Amino acid sequence: MRKRPETSSSSGSQRRPIKQPSNANSTTSLSSSMKSIRSGSVWIILSTVIIYSCYSVHYYQFENLPSPLTADQAGKRGFSEFQAIKHVKALTDFGPHPVGSDSLDLALQYVLAEVENIKKNAYYEVDVEVDFFHAKTGANRLTSGLFRGKTVVYADLKHVVLRILPKFTANEAADNTILVSSHIDTVFSTGGAGDCSSCVAVMLELARGISQRAHGFKNGVIFLFNTGEEEGLSGAHSFITQHPWSKTIRLAVDLEAMGVGGKSGIFQAGPHPWAIENFASAAKYPSGNIIAQDLFSAGVIKSATDFQVYKDVAGLSGLDFAFTDNGAVYHTKNDKLDLLKSGSLQHLGENMLAFLLRIASSPHLPKGKDMDRELKTGHDTAIFFDILGTYMIVYSQRFASMLHNSVILQSLLIWAASLFMGGSSAIISLGLSCLSAILMMLFSISFSAFVAFILPQISPSPVPYVANPLLVLGLFAAPALLGALTGQHLGYLILKKYLLNVYSKKKQLPSVIIADLVKLEAERWLYKAGFVQWLVLLIVGNYYKIGSSYLAVFWLVPPAFAYGLLEATLTPARLPKPLKLATLLMGLAVPILISSGTFIRLAGTIIGMAVRFDRNPGGTPEWLWNVIISTFIAVCICLTFIYILSYVHISGAKRSIILAISILFGLSLTLVLSGFTQPFTEDTARAVNVVHVVDASGRYGEKQDPLSYISLFSNTPGKLEEEVEQIKEGFKCGEDKVVDFVAFSVNYGCWTHDDTESGWSESDIPTLHVDSDTKGEERLTRVSIDTKSSTRWSLAINTQEIEDFVLKGNSDELIPYGNKTSVDGWHDIQFSGGKESPRKFELALFWSVKTTPSADNVDRTIHDHRPLLKLRTDVDRLTPKAERVLAKLPPWCSLFGKSTSPLTLAFLSSLPVNF
């Protein structure tokens, strides 16, 4: 009976004598050859090749934009960026145009005039209809994502709607339409060149081209230019729930921006795969990735788009596009035309034109009910990603599961056979190699997180890399790489010690030869640990049906194939040899091609989000965002560098690599500490808010002088001393004055009471008046609300006291009884509307039925500190003091707006529990 070998690579020594070297020179040459093939010069060349390859992939995938076309080059039926840019310029010239502003009325009239011109010049066999739609009061009661614990109420919204139909089959096409949607309105802090004047411009140019080609369509196309998106997706909701054309829509396409320009990629698709499949077939420059959809769905990206309304409220499938370049300028003054890259609109326009021509001409446009039925009976969601922005791969989740199961099964069988042949020593070696991968991850995260933690203590800003994103390579990637190398080397030493014990039992080999063979064997196990790492990720992703699991396939199969082709052998007698560089290059070629550009783009997106990270200013540690970024970088390095670093440990370049990493880190830190690089610039500004606050909250029914002051705060991590020093105006900063803006709280900020009594009057202060309070088994309190001059307000209802409520405005029921959610014991009502919106409302409060009348004293004490109602009303008006502060705001600062942000004048009021 043949004895089972202990390791597949060394078992041959038990069956076949090994010719021993005659002298020590042979051993020396073996050691020197291992170092010579991994010399410093070789690593410099290899690193250059890999870095250049990653850069090239990112460039072609995200930066390589088509040449803009003039009107003559595009012709009547094509798309011209030069024409679209004219629309962007016209809309941004109006300045910020939020809901309820005069500038929004001007922007609406501009878009209306343009679509009327499209109607006038349409092809004679094409029927173009224009509707200037005035939405009634309504309420968006979505309960997922950012809408949990919130109800968004709107009124007096106006939209421009354009419908294009083939004239001779207009009736049939009118019943089956495709919606293309974006929003005209902006937040109050920006003219919105990216978000979303660029989208509106693309739609206008698309509509012009479609109006010349729609005579052969089988389906109609509706272009919705809505308002109210920035105030809680109100425009899309009002159209879907109120406009008669909405019932004919079979598929929705939303155009958005979370930055300025670049390639507009798909970051949400489905749930039915029909749209993404047709886009992949039709688009000239397809761009999109399921990773963005997974992150968005998981809530990692804290945002929402109109597509959520189309999907959740209307039950539609479709596509959601977004510009993502320069994410740091999102909703700031720098969302401007100057930063819009040439070719950005041409890229989206040509893709959309080809896509619309394909699906509008298709007789197979799925209907909503058909989509639901197909999803239940076989069709499922799609996995999608593009390759270099030139080709898009789309396949179903069902196929993905089959593919993943096949890869997992084959991998497990190969590992089982390998471990069976290798015996107990192979099993232990595998375990120790996996330990090296774990140590690699722990050390990498620890090194980079340590730097992230101390950076706010020593640098001028907690986030000194926002304006210069490449700094993260030195600040976080360098220590992460050093930690990964350290952790893996520690695992290598442990593994080597074990293998030395195994090999020492082979008496026919000299100790010097054994030492070298052990190094080679350990190197191979470290390389194969990468297979196990990605296999585990694939198993987990496949189990939870995570679309991004396709990455694990590409990082597992090609390296394993290259190893099997160039390194593995069916003869177990072979002694280990140094891993070939060809194995590394062949194994990483496909993973780099598929994923390196995406990883770089994700890192850039996360860095840009630092500007608006702190949703409750001062509510999170200054180091937290650094730790998030550094951890992401460390994880990416550990997952992708595990194959590369396995080559380092027996090379002669370890010291050179460590020196290069240290120099990179030292140089980056020096640039930050010396002030040579600034954390913010005029084009990449820090997000701040300047609000004149009039606080009239207090005891109900008592005469109280309102407290007036200017509040300065920032969603960007860091103190405001430098900004205050430049502004002056008597500001004090600290955490001892918490400002409750209803939708969020400012835990760290600056304030001044000097000269704040002008620019407002007591007649602007909103009122909360208890009209009746019926006590009994079911207590009911009726409260009248007068927001005075404000058509934008937020009301928080204490759900620890109130079980449910009903809101009415102008005798119309806006929020009915039932189906309320809460967050931290509050339900927020967010209202925004046009100039004709109601200002007076009636609120019916249904109190919670206490099962124990004498509630816990501690709980009651806590509850007594919480008001029953909190109200904030916003007025788009600059008081003299606020105007002076804004005029002195440093150039590296910009006002920042979102749906929950107060305007420049805010009034606070409240109603206590014991009114």
mmCIF file of N, CA, C and O in Angstrom, residues 5 137 157 257 311 763 803:
data_model
loop_
_atom_site.group_PDB
_atom_site.id
_atom_site.type_symbol
_atom_site.label_atom_id
_atom_site.label_comp_id
_atom_site.label_asym_id
_atom_site.label_seq_id
_atom_site.Cartn_x
_atom_site.Cartn_y
_atom_site.Cartn_z
ATOM 1 N N PRO A 5 1.395 11.054 0.431
ATOM 2 C CA PRO A 5 2.379 12.117 0.621
ATOM 3 C C PRO A 5 1.835 13.197 1.542
ATOM 4 O O PRO A 5 0.643 13.426 1.594
ATOM 5 N N THR A 137 -52.295 70.110 -4.436
ATOM 6 C CA THR A 137 -51.659 69.712 -3.193
ATOM 7 C C THR A 137 -51.651 68.188 -3.061
ATOM 8 O O THR A 137 -52.604 67.518 -3.450
ATOM 9 N N LEU A 157 -47.129 73.255 -7.502
ATOM 10 C CA LEU A 157 -45.975 72.907 -8.325
ATOM 11 C C LEU A 157 -46.361 72.936 -9.794
ATOM 12 O O LEU A 157 -47.465 72.531 -10.165
ATOM 13 N N ALA A 257 -27.967 63.992 -11.463
ATOM 14 C CA ALA A 257 -26.559 64.381 -11.333
ATOM 15 C C ALA A 257 -26.201 64.419 -9.862
ATOM 16 O O ALA A 257 -26.939 64.983 -9.050
ATOM 17 N N LYS A 311 -40.578 53.781 -9.416
ATOM 18 C CA LYS A 311 -40.501 52.349 -9.115
ATOM 19 C C LYS A 311 -41.449 51.955 -7.984
ATOM 20 O O LYS A 311 -42.197 50.984 -8.115
ATOM 21 N N SER A 763 -44.424 89.472 13.095
ATOM 22 C CA SER A 763 -45.507 88.967 12.246
ATOM 23 C C SER A 763 -45.055 87.804 11.365
ATOM 24 O O SER A 763 -45.871 87.105 10.786
ATOM 25 N N GLU A 803 -49.957 58.868 18.835
ATOM 26 C CA GLU A 803 -50.041 57.601 18.112
ATOM 27 C C GLU A 803 -50.264 57.821 16.625
ATOM 28 O O GLU A 803 -49.716 57.113 15.783
#
